PDB file of C-alpha atoms in Angstrom:
ATOM      1  CA  MET U   1      60.167  32.543  18.621  1.00 82.00           C
ATOM      2  CA  ILE U   2      61.090  36.330  18.684  1.00 87.00           C
ATOM      3  CA  SER U   3      63.371  37.783  16.236  1.00 89.00           C
ATOM      4  CA  LEU U   4      63.987  41.900  17.868  1.00 87.00           C
ATOM      5  CA  ARG U   5      66.774  43.187  14.422  1.00 89.00           C
ATOM      6  CA  MET U   6      69.463  44.968  15.882  1.00 88.00           C
ATOM      7  CA  ARG U   7      71.624  47.790  15.195  1.00 86.00           C
ATOM      8  CA  ALA U   8      75.222  48.514  15.749  1.00 85.00           C
ATOM      9  CA  GLU U   9      73.532  51.129  17.919  1.00 86.00           C
ATOM     10  CA  ASP U  10      71.354  49.281  19.311  1.00 86.00           C
ATOM     11  CA  LEU U  11      74.345  47.138  20.803  1.00 86.00           C
ATOM     12  CA  THR U  12      75.774  49.929  22.787  1.00 86.00           C
ATOM     13  CA  ARG U  13      72.310  50.935  24.678  1.00 88.00           C
ATOM     14  CA  VAL U  14      71.694  47.586  26.348  1.00 89.00           C
ATOM     15  CA  ARG U  15      71.045  48.210  30.094  1.00 91.00           C
ATOM     16  CA  LEU U  16      71.031  46.410  33.156  1.00 93.00           C
ATOM     17  CA  ALA U  17      67.965  46.553  35.923  1.00 95.00           C
ATOM     18  CA  ARG U  18      65.920  44.769  38.527  1.00 95.00           C
ATOM     19  CA  SER U  19      62.043  45.098  39.506  1.00 97.00           C
ATOM     20  CA  PRO U  20      60.349  43.699  42.343  1.00 97.00           C
ATOM     21  CA  LEU U  21      57.585  44.279  40.814  1.00 97.00           C
ATOM     22  CA  TYR U  22      59.147  41.898  37.862  1.00 97.00           C
ATOM     23  CA  GLU U  23      59.598  39.153  41.065  1.00 97.00           C
ATOM     24  CA  VAL U  24      56.221  39.969  42.037  1.00 97.00           C
ATOM     25  CA  THR U  25      54.852  38.863  38.767  1.00 96.00           C
ATOM     26  CA  GLY U  26      56.691  36.255  37.856  1.00 95.00           C
ATOM     27  CA  SER U  27      56.076  34.302  41.420  1.00 97.00           C
ATOM     28  CA  LEU U  28      52.071  34.951  40.788  1.00 96.00           C
ATOM     29  CA  ARG U  29      53.112  32.919  37.803  1.00 94.00           C
ATOM     30  CA  THR U  30      55.427  30.097  39.419  1.00 93.00           C
ATOM     31  CA  LEU U  31      52.673  29.856  41.777  1.00 93.00           C
ATOM     32  CA  GLY U  32      49.732  29.086  39.530  1.00 88.00           C
ATOM     33  CA  ASP U  33      51.515  26.223  37.802  1.00 87.00           C
ATOM     34  CA  PRO U  34      53.927  24.327  40.182  1.00 85.00           C
ATOM     35  CA  ALA U  35      55.073  21.356  38.642  1.00 80.00           C
ATOM     36  CA  ARG U  36      56.785  23.960  35.955  1.00 81.00           C
ATOM     37  CA  HIS U  37      58.537  26.151  38.517  1.00 85.00           C
ATOM     38  CA  PHE U  38      59.963  22.787  40.380  1.00 77.00           C
ATOM     39  CA  VAL U  39      63.551  24.858  41.118  1.00 82.00           C
ATOM     40  CA  HIS U  40      61.011  26.995  43.779  1.00 90.00           C
ATOM     41  CA  GLN U  41      59.249  24.074  45.268  1.00 86.00           C
ATOM     42  CA  ARG U  42      60.301  25.297  48.751  1.00 87.00           C
ATOM     43  CA  TRP U  43      58.955  28.749  47.872  1.00 94.00           C
ATOM     44  CA  ILE U  44      56.002  27.848  46.840  1.00 93.00           C
ATOM     45  CA  THR U  45      55.227  25.903  49.788  1.00 92.00           C
ATOM     46  CA  ALA U  46      56.182  28.289  51.988  1.00 93.00           C
ATOM     47  CA  ALA U  47      54.119  30.307  49.723  1.00 95.00           C
ATOM     48  CA  ARG U  48      50.732  28.423  49.865  1.00 94.00           C
ATOM     49  CA  ARG U  49      50.524  29.373  53.709  1.00 94.00           C
ATOM     50  CA  GLU U  50      51.319  32.457  54.289  1.00 95.00           C
ATOM     51  CA  ILE U  51      48.892  33.773  51.176  1.00 95.00           C
ATOM     52  CA  ALA U  52      45.912  31.739  52.785  1.00 92.00           C
ATOM     53  CA  GLY U  53      43.224  34.027  53.713  1.00 89.00           C
ATOM     54  CA  LEU U  54      44.323  37.202  51.130  1.00 94.00           C
ATOM     55  CA  ASP U  55      42.138  37.587  47.995  1.00 94.00           C
ATOM     56  CA  LEU U  56      44.821  37.135  44.960  1.00 96.00           C
ATOM     57  CA  THR U  57      41.637  36.340  42.676  1.00 96.00           C
ATOM     58  CA  VAL U  58      42.774  39.372  40.094  1.00 97.00           C
ATOM     59  CA  ALA U  59      46.646  39.501  40.387  1.00 97.00           C
ATOM     60  CA  LEU U  60      46.522  35.631  39.679  1.00 96.00           C
ATOM     61  CA  ALA U  61      44.078  35.860  36.798  1.00 96.00           C
ATOM     62  CA  LEU U  62      46.489  38.620  35.384  1.00 96.00           C
ATOM     63  CA  THR U  63      49.740  35.880  35.707  1.00 94.00           C
ATOM     64  CA  CYS U  64      47.844  32.025  35.441  1.00 90.00           C
ATOM     65  CA  ARG U  65      47.368  32.833  31.164  1.00 88.00           C
ATOM     66  CA  PRO U  66      50.778  30.631  29.859  1.00 83.00           C
ATOM     67  CA  GLY U  67      52.278  33.070  27.666  1.00 82.00           C
ATOM     68  CA  TRP U  68      51.086  35.892  28.240  1.00 87.00           C
ATOM     69  CA  LEU U  69      51.155  38.937  30.760  1.00 91.00           C
ATOM     70  CA  PRO U  70      49.580  42.437  31.126  1.00 94.00           C
ATOM     71  CA  ASP U  71      52.265  44.718  29.871  1.00 93.00           C
ATOM     72  CA  PHE U  72      51.474  46.739  32.736  1.00 95.00           C
ATOM     73  CA  LEU U  73      52.662  44.400  35.694  1.00 96.00           C
ATOM     74  CA  LEU U  74      56.053  44.259  33.565  1.00 94.00           C
ATOM     75  CA  LEU U  75      56.874  48.466  33.624  1.00 93.00           C
ATOM     76  CA  PRO U  76      60.776  48.257  32.475  1.00 92.00           C
ATOM     77  CA  PRO U  77      62.363  49.337  35.717  1.00 94.00           C
ATOM     78  CA  ALA U  78      64.208  52.932  35.802  1.00 90.00           C
ATOM     79  CA  GLY U  79      67.569  50.703  37.136  1.00 92.00           C
ATOM     80  CA  TRP U  80      69.741  48.790  39.962  1.00 92.00           C
ATOM     81  CA  ASP U  81      68.442  50.021  42.804  1.00 91.00           C
ATOM     82  CA  THR U  82      63.824  50.195  41.703  1.00 94.00           C
ATOM     83  CA  GLU U  83      62.184  50.111  44.784  1.00 96.00           C
ATOM     84  CA  PHE U  84      59.201  49.079  44.749  1.00 97.00           C
ATOM     85  CA  GLY U  85      57.032  51.621  45.794  1.00 96.00           C
ATOM     86  CA  ALA U  86      58.632  53.475  43.075  1.00 96.00           C
ATOM     87  CA  GLU U  87      57.105  51.007  40.479  1.00 97.00           C
ATOM     88  CA  LEU U  88      53.492  51.111  42.255  1.00 97.00           C
ATOM     89  CA  ASP U  89      53.204  54.151  41.346  1.00 97.00           C
ATOM     90  CA  GLN U  90      54.256  54.288  38.894  1.00 96.00           C
ATOM     91  CA  LEU U  91      51.256  51.003  37.956  1.00 97.00           C
ATOM     92  CA  LEU U  92      48.950  53.199  39.934  1.00 97.00           C
ATOM     93  CA  ALA U  93      49.820  56.407  36.592  1.00 96.00           C
ATOM     94  CA  THR U  94      49.119  53.850  34.350  1.00 96.00           C
ATOM     95  CA  PRO U  95      46.502  55.501  31.786  1.00 96.00           C
ATOM     96  CA  ALA U  96      43.319  53.209  31.195  1.00 97.00           C
ATOM     97  CA  ALA U  97      43.190  53.214  27.520  1.00 96.00           C
ATOM     98  CA  ALA U  98      46.407  50.957  28.464  1.00 95.00           C
ATOM     99  CA  ILE U  99      45.255  48.662  31.068  1.00 96.00           C
ATOM    100  CA  ARG U 100      41.988  47.875  28.102  1.00 96.00           C
ATOM    101  CA  SER U 101      44.291  47.568  26.181  1.00 94.00           C
ATOM    102  CA  ALA U 102      46.722  44.424  27.670  1.00 94.00           C
ATOM    103  CA  LEU U 103      43.205  42.989  29.062  1.00 96.00           C
ATOM    104  CA  GLU U 104      41.938  43.211  25.170  1.00 95.00           C
ATOM    105  CA  GLU U 105      45.293  41.129  24.414  1.00 91.00           C
ATOM    106  CA  LEU U 106      43.877  38.354  26.524  1.00 89.00           C
ATOM    107  CA  ALA U 107      40.645  38.445  25.462  1.00 90.00           C
ATOM    108  CA  PRO U 108      37.664  41.024  23.960  1.00 92.00           C
ATOM    109  CA  PRO U 109      35.817  42.544  27.254  1.00 92.00           C
ATOM    110  CA  ALA U 110      32.752  40.395  26.602  1.00 91.00           C
ATOM    111  CA  ALA U 111      34.622  36.974  27.153  1.00 93.00           C
ATOM    112  CA  LEU U 112      37.199  37.911  29.847  1.00 93.00           C
ATOM    113  CA  PRO U 113      37.415  36.058  33.088  1.00 93.00           C
ATOM    114  CA  PRO U 114      34.197  38.246  35.249  1.00 96.00           C
ATOM    115  CA  VAL U 115      37.171  38.008  37.515  1.00 96.00           C
ATOM    116  CA  LEU U 116      39.080  41.135  34.907  1.00 96.00           C
ATOM    117  CA  ARG U 117      36.158  42.955  33.833  1.00 97.00           C
ATOM    118  CA  PRO U 118      35.736  45.635  36.809  1.00 97.00           C
ATOM    119  CA  LEU U 119      38.926  46.084  35.937  1.00 97.00           C
ATOM    120  CA  HIS U 120      39.013  46.809  32.004  1.00 97.00           C
ATOM    121  CA  ALA U 121      35.568  48.534  33.023  1.00 97.00           C
ATOM    122  CA  ASP U 122      36.593  50.827  35.620  1.00 97.00           C
ATOM    123  CA  PRO U 123      41.129  50.658  36.733  1.00 97.00           C
ATOM    124  CA  ALA U 124      40.514  54.372  38.391  1.00 96.00           C
ATOM    125  CA  ARG U 125      38.391  52.240  40.862  1.00 97.00           C
ATOM    126  CA  GLU U 126      40.489  48.581  40.438  1.00 97.00           C
ATOM    127  CA  LEU U 127      44.103  50.260  39.849  1.00 97.00           C
ATOM    128  CA  PRO U 128      44.555  50.887  43.551  1.00 97.00           C
ATOM    129  CA  ARG U 129      43.174  47.240  44.892  1.00 97.00           C
ATOM    130  CA  LEU U 130      45.012  45.027  42.718  1.00 97.00           C
ATOM    131  CA  ALA U 131      48.436  47.202  44.028  1.00 97.00           C
ATOM    132  CA  GLU U 132      47.838  47.017  47.790  1.00 97.00           C
ATOM    133  CA  SER U 133      46.968  43.302  47.102  1.00 97.00           C
ATOM    134  CA  LEU U 134      49.885  42.621  45.316  1.00 98.00           C
ATOM    135  CA  ALA U 135      52.552  45.050  48.416  1.00 97.00           C
ATOM    136  CA  ARG U 136      50.729  42.672  50.850  1.00 97.00           C
ATOM    137  CA  TYR U 137      51.554  39.709  49.305  1.00 98.00           C
ATOM    138  CA  ARG U 138      55.410  40.768  48.739  1.00 98.00           C
ATOM    139  CA  ARG U 139      55.545  41.849  51.806  1.00 97.00           C
ATOM    140  CA  LEU U 140      54.301  37.983  53.064  1.00 96.00           C
ATOM    141  CA  VAL U 141      56.482  35.949  50.669  1.00 96.00           C
ATOM    142  CA  ILE U 142      58.555  37.901  48.679  1.00 96.00           C
ATOM    143  CA  GLU U 143      60.654  40.367  51.383  1.00 95.00           C
ATOM    144  CA  PRO U 144      61.622  37.731  53.533  1.00 92.00           C
ATOM    145  CA  SER U 145      63.557  36.267  51.035  1.00 91.00           C
ATOM    146  CA  GLN U 146      64.806  39.372  49.061  1.00 91.00           C
ATOM    147  CA  SER U 147      68.716  39.085  50.553  1.00 86.00           C
ATOM    148  CA  ARG U 148      69.179  36.150  49.219  1.00 86.00           C
ATOM    149  CA  MET U 149      67.179  37.221  46.126  1.00 92.00           C
ATOM    150  CA  ASN U 150      68.835  40.631  46.288  1.00 90.00           C
ATOM    151  CA  ALA U 151      72.433  38.245  46.150  1.00 86.00           C
ATOM    152  CA  VAL U 152      71.804  35.877  42.666  1.00 88.00           C
ATOM    153  CA  LEU U 153      71.099  38.919  41.754  1.00 91.00           C
ATOM    154  CA  ASP U 154      74.097  41.343  42.642  1.00 88.00           C
ATOM    155  CA  ALA U 155      75.984  38.168  41.304  1.00 86.00           C
ATOM    156  CA  GLU U 156      74.721  38.206  38.198  1.00 88.00           C
ATOM    157  CA  PHE U 157      74.792  41.871  37.766  1.00 89.00           C
ATOM    158  CA  THR U 158      78.517  40.991  38.480  1.00 85.00           C
ATOM    159  CA  ARG U 159      78.650  38.695  36.216  1.00 84.00           C
ATOM    160  CA  LEU U 160      76.977  40.213  33.248  1.00 86.00           C
ATOM    161  CA  ALA U 161      78.637  43.472  33.412  1.00 85.00           C
ATOM    162  CA  THR U 162      82.316  42.104  33.761  1.00 83.00           C
ATOM    163  CA  GLY U 163      81.118  39.610  30.440  1.00 81.00           C
ATOM    164  CA  LEU U 164      79.611  43.500  28.683  1.00 82.00           C
ATOM    165  CA  ALA U 165      83.097  44.661  29.533  1.00 82.00           C
ATOM    166  CA  THR U 166      85.308  42.037  28.638  1.00 82.00           C
ATOM    167  CA  GLY U 167      83.500  40.491  25.939  1.00 82.00           C
ATOM    168  CA  GLY U 168      81.402  42.950  24.723  1.00 84.00           C
ATOM    169  CA  THR U 169      77.177  42.846  24.029  1.00 85.00           C
ATOM    170  CA  VAL U 170      77.828  40.045  21.714  1.00 83.00           C
ATOM    171  CA  ALA U 171      79.598  37.251  23.649  1.00 82.00           C
ATOM    172  CA  ALA U 172      77.469  38.815  27.081  1.00 85.00           C
ATOM    173  CA  PHE U 173      74.197  37.727  25.110  1.00 86.00           C
ATOM    174  CA  ASP U 174      75.629  33.900  24.400  1.00 80.00           C
ATOM    175  CA  ARG U 175      75.323  33.390  28.216  1.00 80.00           C
ATOM    176  CA  LEU U 176      72.977  34.762  28.232  1.00 85.00           C
ATOM    177  CA  HIS U 177      70.134  32.183  29.205  1.00 84.00           C
ATOM    178  CA  PRO U 178      70.019  29.370  26.228  1.00 79.00           C
ATOM    179  CA  ASP U 179      66.680  30.376  24.905  1.00 84.00           C
ATOM    180  CA  VAL U 180      68.396  33.670  24.042  1.00 88.00           C
ATOM    181  CA  ARG U 181      70.640  33.869  21.335  1.00 87.00           C
ATOM    182  CA  TYR U 182      72.465  36.373  19.329  1.00 88.00           C
ATOM    183  CA  THR U 183      73.514  35.990  15.016  1.00 86.00           C
ATOM    184  CA  GLU U 184      74.715  38.838  12.578  1.00 83.00           C
ATOM    185  CA  GLY U 185      72.033  41.404  13.883  1.00 86.00           C
ATOM    186  CA  ARG U 186      69.249  39.299  15.283  1.00 89.00           C
ATOM    187  CA  LEU U 187      68.594  38.454  19.415  1.00 90.00           C
ATOM    188  CA  ASP U 188      66.416  35.578  18.548  1.00 88.00           C
ATOM    189  CA  ILE U 189      63.840  34.384  22.443  1.00 89.00           C
ATOM    190  CA  ASP U 190      62.254  31.493  21.658  1.00 83.00           C
ATOM    191  CA  LEU U 191      59.120  31.572  23.210  1.00 80.00           C
ATOM    192  CA  ALA U 192      56.825  28.864  22.500  1.00 71.00           C
ATOM    193  CA  ARG U 193      53.560  30.270  22.744  1.00 70.00           C
ATOM    194  CA  HIS U 194      54.986  33.124  20.799  1.00 72.00           C
ATOM    195  CA  SER U 195      57.464  34.631  17.236  1.00 76.00           C
ATOM    196  CA  GLY U 196      57.545  37.140  14.414  1.00 80.00           C
ATOM    197  CA  GLU U 197      60.670  39.457  13.733  1.00 85.00           C
ATOM    198  CA  LYS U 198      60.220  43.234  14.934  1.00 83.00           C
ATOM    199  CA  ASP U 199      63.017  45.916  14.509  1.00 84.00           C
ATOM    200  CA  LEU U 200      64.624  47.384  17.680  1.00 83.00           C
ATOM    201  CA  PRO U 201      62.794  50.784  17.863  1.00 78.00           C
ATOM    202  CA  GLY U 202      65.806  53.608  17.741  1.00 71.00           C
ATOM    203  CA  ASN U 203      66.848  55.193  20.923  1.00 74.00           C
ATOM    204  CA  THR U 204      65.409  52.643  22.975  1.00 79.00           C
ATOM    205  CA  GLY U 205      67.903  49.968  23.505  1.00 83.00           C
ATOM    206  CA  LEU U 206      67.388  47.068  24.734  1.00 91.00           C
ATOM    207  CA  LEU U 207      66.781  46.649  29.081  1.00 93.00           C
ATOM    208  CA  LEU U 208      67.910  43.448  30.630  1.00 95.00           C
ATOM    209  CA  VAL U 209      65.957  42.605  33.704  1.00 96.00           C
ATOM    210  CA  PRO U 210      67.886  39.088  35.603  1.00 95.00           C
ATOM    211  CA  THR U 211      64.690  38.160  37.344  1.00 96.00           C
ATOM    212  CA  VAL U 212      64.424  35.268  39.866  1.00 95.00           C
ATOM    213  CA  PHE U 213      60.981  34.746  39.586  1.00 95.00           C
ATOM    214  CA  ALA U 214      61.163  34.115  35.759  1.00 93.00           C
ATOM    215  CA  TRP U 215      62.901  30.830  35.537  1.00 86.00           C
ATOM    216  CA  PRO U 216      63.018  28.540  33.257  1.00 84.00           C
ATOM    217  CA  THR U 217      62.364  30.705  30.336  1.00 84.00           C
ATOM    218  CA  PRO U 218      62.265  34.862  29.381  1.00 88.00           C
ATOM    219  CA  PHE U 219      59.725  37.214  28.717  1.00 88.00           C
ATOM    220  CA  VAL U 220      59.624  39.379  27.461  1.00 89.00           C
ATOM    221  CA  VAL U 221      57.863  43.147  26.858  1.00 87.00           C
ATOM    222  CA  LEU U 222      57.875  45.034  23.076  1.00 87.00           C
ATOM    223  CA  ASN U 223      54.732  47.256  23.644  1.00 83.00           C
ATOM    224  CA  GLU U 224      54.934  50.995  22.476  1.00 82.00           C
ATOM    225  CA  PRO U 225      55.134  53.058  24.680  1.00 83.00           C
ATOM    226  CA  TYR U 226      57.563  50.954  27.064  1.00 88.00           C
ATOM    227  CA  ARG U 227      61.075  50.237  26.271  1.00 88.00           C
ATOM    228  CA  PRO U 228      62.034  47.205  24.869  1.00 90.00           C
ATOM    229  CA  THR U 229      62.860  45.065  28.157  1.00 93.00           C
ATOM    230  CA  LEU U 230      64.264  41.198  28.360  1.00 93.00           C
ATOM    231  CA  ALA U 231      63.421  39.381  32.155  1.00 94.00           C
ATOM    232  CA  TYR U 232      65.826  35.896  32.464  1.00 93.00           C
ATOM    233  CA  PRO U 233      66.468  33.672  35.184  1.00 91.00           C
ATOM    234  CA  PRO U 234      70.184  35.045  36.974  1.00 91.00           C
ATOM    235  CA  HIS U 235      72.325  32.245  37.054  1.00 85.00           C
ATOM    236  CA  GLY U 236      72.211  30.714  40.419  1.00 80.00           C
ATOM    237  CA  VAL U 237      68.775  30.748  40.998  1.00 84.00           C
ATOM    238  CA  ALA U 238      68.444  27.250  42.411  1.00 74.00           C
ATOM    239  CA  SER U 239      70.821  28.114  45.673  1.00 76.00           C
ATOM    240  CA  VAL U 240      68.350  31.471  46.691  1.00 84.00           C
ATOM    241  CA  TRP U 241      65.853  28.320  48.343  1.00 82.00           C
ATOM    242  CA  ARG U 242      68.562  25.828  49.429  1.00 69.00           C
ATOM    243  CA  ASN U 243      69.633  25.774  53.160  1.00 62.00           C
ATOM    244  CA  PRO U 244      72.954  26.020  54.315  1.00 53.00           C
ATOM    245  CA  GLY U 245      71.746  22.969  55.920  1.00 50.00           C
ATOM    246  CA  ASP U 246      70.634  21.237  53.304  1.00 52.00           C
ATOM    247  CA  ALA U 247      72.428  17.682  52.066  1.00 42.00           C
ATOM    248  CA  GLU U 248      73.480  19.114  49.240  1.00 45.00           C
ATOM    249  CA  CYS U 249      75.785  21.944  50.611  1.00 47.00           C
ATOM    250  CA  GLU U 250      77.745  19.173  52.432  1.00 50.00           C
ATOM    251  CA  LEU U 251      80.945  18.623  50.823  1.00 59.00           C
ATOM    252  CA  PRO U 252      84.047  16.616  51.724  1.00 70.00           C
ATOM    253  CA  LEU U 253      86.105  19.271  51.443  1.00 75.00           C
ATOM    254  CA  GLY U 254      84.418  20.834  54.778  1.00 76.00           C
ATOM    255  CA  ASP U 255      86.294  18.325  56.925  1.00 77.00           C
ATOM    256  CA  LEU U 256      89.755  19.482  55.608  1.00 82.00           C
ATOM    257  CA  ILE U 257      88.920  23.428  55.569  1.00 87.00           C
ATOM    258  CA  GLY U 258      86.075  23.075  57.444  1.00 87.00           C
ATOM    259  CA  ARG U 259      82.050  23.528  56.316  1.00 83.00           C
ATOM    260  CA  SER U 260      81.573  26.926  56.092  1.00 87.00           C
ATOM    261  CA  ARG U 261      84.473  28.251  54.390  1.00 90.00           C
ATOM    262  CA  ALA U 262      83.854  24.975  51.595  1.00 86.00           C
ATOM    263  CA  LEU U 263      79.971  26.627  51.449  1.00 84.00           C
ATOM    264  CA  LEU U 264      82.060  29.647  50.800  1.00 88.00           C
ATOM    265  CA  LEU U 265      84.411  28.773  48.121  1.00 86.00           C
ATOM    266  CA  LEU U 266      81.390  27.034  46.525  1.00 79.00           C
ATOM    267  CA  GLN U 267      79.593  30.418  46.448  1.00 76.00           C
ATOM    268  CA  LEU U 268      82.464  31.604  45.051  1.00 82.00           C
ATOM    269  CA  ASP U 269      82.608  30.511  40.995  1.00 70.00           C
ATOM    270  CA  LEU U 270      81.501  34.474  40.983  1.00 68.00           C
ATOM    271  CA  PRO U 271      82.572  37.424  42.557  1.00 74.00           C
ATOM    272  CA  ARG U 272      81.238  37.962  45.125  1.00 79.00           C
ATOM    273  CA  SER U 273      81.300  40.742  48.824  1.00 86.00           C
ATOM    274  CA  THR U 274      80.512  39.813  52.118  1.00 89.00           C
ATOM    275  CA  THR U 275      77.316  41.052  52.496  1.00 84.00           C
ATOM    276  CA  GLN U 276      75.807  38.842  49.272  1.00 78.00           C
ATOM    277  CA  LEU U 277      78.046  35.805  51.246  1.00 84.00           C
ATOM    278  CA  ALA U 278      75.796  35.978  54.214  1.00 83.00           C
ATOM    279  CA  ALA U 279      73.013  36.669  53.005  1.00 74.00           C
ATOM    280  CA  THR U 280      73.547  33.259  50.805  1.00 71.00           C
ATOM    281  CA  VAL U 281      75.079  30.755  52.920  1.00 77.00           C
ATOM    282  CA  GLY U 282      73.690  32.309  55.932  1.00 76.00           C
ATOM    283  CA  LEU U 283      76.500  32.978  58.011  1.00 84.00           C
ATOM    284  CA  THR U 284      76.683  36.366  59.929  1.00 88.00           C
ATOM    285  CA  PRO U 285      79.153  39.212  57.794  1.00 89.00           C
ATOM    286  CA  PRO U 286      81.820  39.523  60.125  1.00 92.00           C
ATOM    287  CA  ALA U 287      81.845  35.489  60.044  1.00 93.00           C
ATOM    288  CA  VAL U 288      81.922  35.584  56.291  1.00 93.00           C
ATOM    289  CA  SER U 289      84.593  38.038  57.018  1.00 93.00           C
ATOM    290  CA  GLN U 290      87.163  36.598  58.734  1.00 94.00           C
ATOM    291  CA  HIS U 291      86.474  33.041  57.070  1.00 95.00           C
ATOM    292  CA  LEU U 292      87.694  35.677  53.941  1.00 95.00           C
ATOM    293  CA  SER U 293      90.982  36.376  54.991  1.00 94.00           C
ATOM    294  CA  VAL U 294      91.947  32.829  55.652  1.00 94.00           C
ATOM    295  CA  LEU U 295      91.264  31.090  52.353  1.00 94.00           C
ATOM    296  CA  ARG U 296      92.813  34.659  51.425  1.00 93.00           C
ATOM    297  CA  ARG U 297      95.612  33.827  52.909  1.00 93.00           C
ATOM    298  CA  ASN U 298      95.655  30.659  51.445  1.00 93.00           C
ATOM    299  CA  ALA U 299      95.827  32.205  48.046  1.00 93.00           C
ATOM    300  CA  LEU U 300      92.088  29.632  47.990  1.00 93.00           C
ATOM    301  CA  VAL U 301      90.344  33.235  46.669  1.00 94.00           C
ATOM    302  CA  THR U 302      90.896  36.456  45.941  1.00 92.00           C
ATOM    303  CA  SER U 303      89.555  40.394  45.978  1.00 91.00           C
ATOM    304  CA  ARG U 304      89.107  43.266  43.600  1.00 85.00           C
ATOM    305  CA  ARG U 305      87.229  46.802  44.678  1.00 81.00           C
ATOM    306  CA  ARG U 306      84.031  47.702  43.460  1.00 68.00           C
ATOM    307  CA  GLY U 307      83.425  51.601  43.907  1.00 70.00           C
ATOM    308  CA  ARG U 308      82.563  50.570  47.753  1.00 76.00           C
ATOM    309  CA  GLU U 309      82.037  47.252  47.554  1.00 78.00           C
ATOM    310  CA  VAL U 310      84.785  44.196  48.075  1.00 87.00           C
ATOM    311  CA  LEU U 311      84.436  41.324  45.700  1.00 85.00           C
ATOM    312  CA  TYR U 312      85.460  38.104  45.698  1.00 89.00           C
ATOM    313  CA  VAL U 313      85.499  34.703  44.301  1.00 85.00           C
ATOM    314  CA  ARG U 314      88.044  31.719  44.022  1.00 87.00           C
ATOM    315  CA  THR U 315      91.091  31.040  42.350  1.00 88.00           C
ATOM    316  CA  ARG U 316      92.020  28.539  40.595  1.00 85.00           C
ATOM    317  CA  LEU U 317      93.591  26.755  42.912  1.00 89.00           C
ATOM    318  CA  ALA U 318      90.783  26.167  44.933  1.00 86.00           C
ATOM    319  CA  SER U 319      88.596  25.299  42.176  1.00 80.00           C
ATOM    320  CA  GLN U 320      90.883  22.391  41.312  1.00 81.00           C
ATOM    321  CA  LEU U 321      91.082  21.966  44.872  1.00 83.00           C
ATOM    322  CA  LEU U 322      86.660  21.396  44.627  1.00 76.00           C
ATOM    323  CA  ALA U 323      86.850  19.270  42.309  1.00 70.00           C
ATOM    324  CA  ALA U 324      89.788  17.290  42.963  1.00 74.00           C
ATOM    325  CA  VAL U 325      87.879  16.083  46.024  1.00 69.00           C
ATOM    326  CA  ASP U 326      84.761  15.652  44.545  1.00 58.00           C
ATOM    327  CA  GLN U 327      85.921  13.585  41.946  1.00 56.00           C
ATOM    328  CA  SER U 328      87.834  11.142  44.960  1.00 59.00           C
ATOM    329  CA  ALA U 329      84.340  10.934  46.665  1.00 53.00           C
ATOM    330  CA  THR U 330      82.064  10.351  43.850  1.00 48.00           C
ATOM    331  CA  GLY U 331      84.537   7.830  42.062  1.00 50.00           C
TER     332      GLY U 331
END
């Protein structure tokens, strides 16, 4: 377990960010240990077909070691709208000394896996090759699912931001992940292969990065000079790979109000936009908007504006209706 000692002012500096590079790094780790990442099994099966013939030897070697990921593949993102291209530029600008230092956390130079020794010996030559392989890999197996991933991540942003605004940082930590706990000035992160205590560096705060491919356990970046970062799986990860036609999406309530509206109500336990819902349930935004209008007129959803977006969430009546129908169907 890692314990981060946090002062009161540190709690005011907690920020949210999103990182395409974290998703790439986490997904490579997932490919290397499919049994542990069974929630992503459907994606794993499809990804393996897509990457046949793509040379990912170095990338997989950097991400396959249990309990270790190199800092240069977990560069703290700048904000919620971080672009993958900007992260690759940051990766390419990583000093050679930082690359070597990260690799030497894995093993001394002479004991590194042979495939990683060229990267240690000449980072300036090897980093562009690594970056190109990561970009090609992302185009093949991440970008096709990006809209669904974004829907879950945006919903997590709303959930966590609402928690921070209404209950404060301490309450938000309590609902972050089962392996993350805040108690009396200390944030405990239960990581099986790591232990120790550390003061959170002053004037930095903690960066929270919801990451689909962090499931099932969080990972952290605590080495200087990087900003302390905690990546964790957002709520609703399993829904990313669930197709609207799957058996588990068939709801008895669909017989009453229609299958599409029942699917929308199922997704609206957290506030979501029309675009997010469309990506999740496989409908067009206009169709989703039409269904939401019907549900709202019947007091099953409510809406509120956040900037340019309108967010929808199901009402207590809708939740009671879902629960009652489900109980009747299974009882």
